[in-house]
Amino acid sequence: MTTQANCITIKGSAKTVAQYLNYGINSILFQRGIYPQTEFKFQDEYGIQLLVTKNARVQEFLNKVLKTVEEWLPQEKLERISMVLFDIPTRKVIERWDFSIKHEDDYTCNENSEPISHKDVKVVQSEIRNVMRQIISSISFLPAIDNPTTFDVYLHPKEVACKKGVPELWEWKSTCDIDIPNSQAVKLRSFSTGFDLVETEVVYKIVESGKKE
């Protein structure tokens, strides 16, 4: 986390959000069994042990996504990031994790006119730790995934940014329907840096008792 005298900068906030997304997405990949357990390793962060992928292709993909997130956030281009789980045999969306971004103005400027948040770094890390614990425990209420499953990540730019016709925005827009009929949503805790408020929600398909999808 980039700080100045224990104060979070706007770039530091973007880095913090990207780091959370990295650990959040990795935890979901593990908890939902998208890849074998042997493809993950433990890593200490936020005062807890988290699992991250060792799969080079997945790492490369996530690095590309998170680099874009870090670039867009300070420019307030980004509204939401969606991690979507697809059933491979049918290509139907069975689960969606939405990370919504709300830009805050809880900051001041230092002597160099650089915007800084005075929110304590340890408080931010504690908030993220609480969200991560909820993601890890989500397996207790989410439906079991029986079929082979894959995932993708979509970045949702703000409408005003899209209207400006910026070409790079369209690379990340979903070309498929990621809505889930007959679904239920569960909101997890949020965290904020003073620049960005991140809200996490999981949307999943309700499977009727005795009925296979």
Coordinates of C-alpha atoms in Angstrom, one line a residue:
M1 CA 0.0 0.0 0.0
T2 CA 1.5 3.3 -1.1
T3 CA 1.4 5.8 1.8
Q4 CA 3.0 9.1 2.7
A5 CA 3.5 9.6 6.5
N6 CA 0.9 6.9 7.0
C7 CA -1.4 8.6 4.6
I8 CA -2.9 6.9 1.5
T9 CA -2.3 8.5 -1.9
I10 CA -4.7 8.2 -4.8
K11 CA -2.3 5.8 -6.5
G12 CA -1.9 3.9 -3.3
S13 CA -5.6 3.6 -3.1
A14 CA -5.8 2.1 -6.6
K15 CA -3.0 -0.3 -5.7
T16 CA -4.8 -1.3 -2.5
V17 CA -8.1 -2.1 -4.4
A18 CA -6.2 -4.0 -7.1
Q19 CA -4.4 -6.1 -4.4
Y20 CA -7.7 -6.8 -2.7
L21 CA -9.2 -8.0 -6.1
N22 CA -6.2 -10.2 -6.7
Y23 CA -6.6 -12.0 -3.3
G24 CA -10.4 -12.0 -3.6
I25 CA -10.5 -13.6 -7.0
N26 CA -7.8 -16.1 -6.1
S27 CA -9.8 -17.1 -3.0
I28 CA -12.9 -17.5 -5.0
L29 CA -11.1 -19.7 -7.6
F30 CA -9.9 -21.9 -4.7
Q31 CA -13.1 -22.0 -2.7
R32 CA -15.3 -22.8 -5.7
G33 CA -12.9 -25.5 -7.0
I34 CA -12.3 -23.9 -10.4
Y35 CA -8.7 -25.3 -10.3
P36 CA -7.2 -28.2 -8.4
Q37 CA -6.0 -27.5 -4.9
T38 CA -2.4 -28.4 -5.9
E39 CA -2.3 -25.3 -8.1
F40 CA -2.5 -22.9 -5.1
K41 CA 0.0 -21.8 -2.5
F42 CA -0.4 -20.0 0.8
Q43 CA 0.5 -16.4 1.2
D44 CA 0.3 -14.2 4.3
E45 CA -1.6 -10.9 3.9
Y46 CA -3.9 -8.7 6.1
G47 CA -2.9 -10.8 9.1
I48 CA -4.4 -14.1 7.6
Q49 CA -3.3 -16.9 5.3
L50 CA -4.6 -16.6 1.8
L51 CA -4.3 -18.9 -1.2
V52 CA -3.1 -17.7 -4.6
T53 CA -2.7 -19.6 -7.8
K54 CA 0.5 -21.0 -9.2
N55 CA -1.0 -21.3 -12.7
A56 CA 1.1 -19.1 -14.9
R57 CA -1.7 -18.4 -17.4
V58 CA -4.1 -17.4 -14.7
Q59 CA -1.5 -15.1 -13.1
E60 CA -0.8 -13.5 -16.5
F61 CA -4.5 -12.8 -17.1
L62 CA -5.1 -11.4 -13.6
N63 CA -2.0 -9.2 -13.8
K64 CA -3.4 -7.7 -17.0
V65 CA -6.8 -7.1 -15.5
L66 CA -5.3 -5.5 -12.3
K67 CA -2.9 -3.3 -14.2
T68 CA -5.9 -1.8 -16.0
V69 CA -7.8 -1.4 -12.7
E70 CA -4.9 0.5 -11.2
E71 CA -4.8 2.8 -14.3
W72 CA -8.5 3.5 -14.4
L73 CA -9.3 4.1 -10.7
P74 CA -7.4 7.4 -10.3
Q75 CA -9.2 8.6 -13.4
E76 CA -12.6 7.6 -12.0
K77 CA -13.3 5.6 -15.1
L78 CA -14.3 2.4 -13.3
E79 CA -17.7 1.5 -11.9
R80 CA -17.7 -2.2 -11.3
I81 CA -15.6 -5.4 -11.8
S82 CA -17.4 -8.7 -12.3
M83 CA -15.9 -12.1 -11.9
V84 CA -18.2 -14.5 -13.7
L85 CA -18.3 -18.3 -13.3
F86 CA -19.5 -20.3 -16.3
D87 CA -20.6 -23.9 -16.5
I88 CA -18.4 -25.3 -19.2
P89 CA -20.8 -27.8 -20.8
T90 CA -23.6 -25.3 -21.2
R91 CA -21.7 -21.9 -21.1
K92 CA -24.4 -20.7 -18.7
V93 CA -23.5 -18.2 -16.0
I94 CA -23.9 -19.9 -12.6
E95 CA -22.3 -17.3 -10.3
R96 CA -21.2 -13.7 -10.4
W97 CA -19.1 -11.8 -8.0
D98 CA -19.5 -8.0 -8.3
F99 CA -17.0 -5.6 -6.9
S100 CA -18.6 -2.1 -7.1
I101 CA -16.6 1.0 -6.9
K102 CA -17.8 4.3 -5.4
H103 CA -15.4 7.2 -5.5
E104 CA -15.1 9.1 -2.2
D105 CA -13.7 12.5 -1.4
D106 CA -12.5 11.9 2.2
Y107 CA -9.1 13.4 1.6
T108 CA -7.2 16.6 1.8
C109 CA -4.1 17.9 0.0
N110 CA -0.6 18.0 1.4
E111 CA 2.0 20.8 1.1
N112 CA 2.7 19.6 -2.5
S113 CA -1.0 19.8 -3.4
E114 CA -1.1 16.0 -3.6
P115 CA -4.4 14.5 -2.5
I116 CA -4.0 12.2 0.5
S117 CA -6.5 10.2 2.7
H118 CA -5.9 10.3 6.4
K119 CA -7.6 7.0 7.0
D120 CA -5.3 4.8 8.9
V121 CA -3.7 2.1 6.8
K122 CA -4.3 -0.5 9.6
V123 CA -8.0 0.3 9.6
V124 CA -8.2 -0.3 5.9
Q125 CA -6.3 -3.6 6.2
S126 CA -8.7 -4.7 9.0
E127 CA -11.7 -3.9 6.8
I128 CA -10.2 -5.9 3.9
R129 CA -9.4 -8.8 6.3
N130 CA -13.0 -8.9 7.3
V131 CA -14.2 -9.1 3.7
M132 CA -11.7 -11.8 2.9
R133 CA -12.9 -13.9 5.8
Q134 CA -16.4 -13.6 4.4
I135 CA -15.3 -14.7 0.9
I136 CA -13.4 -17.7 2.4
S137 CA -16.5 -18.7 4.4
S138 CA -18.9 -18.2 1.5
I139 CA -18.7 -21.9 0.6
S140 CA -20.9 -22.5 3.6
F141 CA -24.0 -21.0 1.9
L142 CA -23.2 -21.2 -1.9
P143 CA -24.6 -24.1 -3.9
A144 CA -22.1 -26.9 -4.7
I145 CA -20.6 -26.7 -8.2
D146 CA -20.7 -30.2 -9.8
N147 CA -19.8 -29.5 -13.4
P148 CA -16.5 -28.3 -14.8
T149 CA -16.4 -24.5 -14.5
T150 CA -14.4 -21.7 -15.9
F151 CA -14.3 -17.9 -15.2
D152 CA -13.8 -14.5 -16.8
V153 CA -13.4 -11.0 -15.5
Y154 CA -15.2 -8.0 -16.9
L155 CA -14.5 -4.3 -16.2
H156 CA -17.5 -2.0 -16.3
P157 CA -16.5 1.6 -17.2
K158 CA -18.6 4.5 -16.2
E159 CA -21.2 5.5 -18.8
V160 CA -19.6 8.9 -19.1
A161 CA -16.3 7.3 -20.0
C162 CA -17.9 5.1 -22.6
K163 CA -19.6 8.1 -24.2
K164 CA -16.1 9.6 -24.8
G165 CA -15.4 6.7 -27.1
V166 CA -12.1 5.7 -25.5
P167 CA -11.1 2.5 -27.5
E168 CA -9.4 0.7 -24.6
L169 CA -12.7 0.7 -22.6
W170 CA -14.4 -1.7 -25.0
E171 CA -11.8 -4.4 -24.7
W172 CA -13.1 -5.2 -21.2
K173 CA -16.9 -5.0 -21.9
S174 CA -18.7 -8.3 -21.8
T175 CA -20.1 -9.5 -25.1
C176 CA -22.3 -12.0 -23.3
D177 CA -25.3 -11.9 -21.0
I178 CA -23.9 -12.2 -17.4
D179 CA -27.3 -11.9 -15.7
I180 CA -28.5 -14.9 -13.8
P181 CA -32.2 -15.8 -13.9
N182 CA -33.7 -17.2 -10.7
S183 CA -30.8 -15.9 -8.6
Q184 CA -30.1 -14.7 -5.1
A185 CA -27.6 -12.0 -4.0
V186 CA -25.7 -11.8 -0.8
K187 CA -23.8 -8.6 0.1
L188 CA -20.6 -8.9 1.9
R189 CA -18.9 -6.2 4.0
S190 CA -17.3 -3.2 2.3
F191 CA -14.0 -1.3 2.8
S192 CA -12.8 2.2 1.9
T193 CA -9.6 4.0 1.5
G194 CA -10.8 7.6 1.5
F195 CA -10.6 7.6 -2.3
D196 CA -12.5 4.4 -3.2
L197 CA -15.3 2.5 -1.5
V198 CA -15.4 -1.1 -2.6
E199 CA -18.6 -3.1 -2.1
T200 CA -18.6 -6.9 -2.7
E201 CA -21.6 -9.0 -3.6
V202 CA -22.1 -12.6 -4.8
V203 CA -25.0 -13.5 -7.1
Y204 CA -25.8 -17.2 -7.6
K205 CA -28.3 -19.3 -9.2
I206 CA -30.9 -20.9 -6.9
V207 CA -31.2 -24.7 -7.6
E208 CA -34.6 -26.0 -6.7
S209 CA -34.6 -29.1 -4.4
G210 CA -34.4 -32.3 -6.3
K211 CA -33.8 -30.5 -9.6
K212 CA -30.5 -30.7 -11.5
E213 CA -29.4 -27.8 -13.7

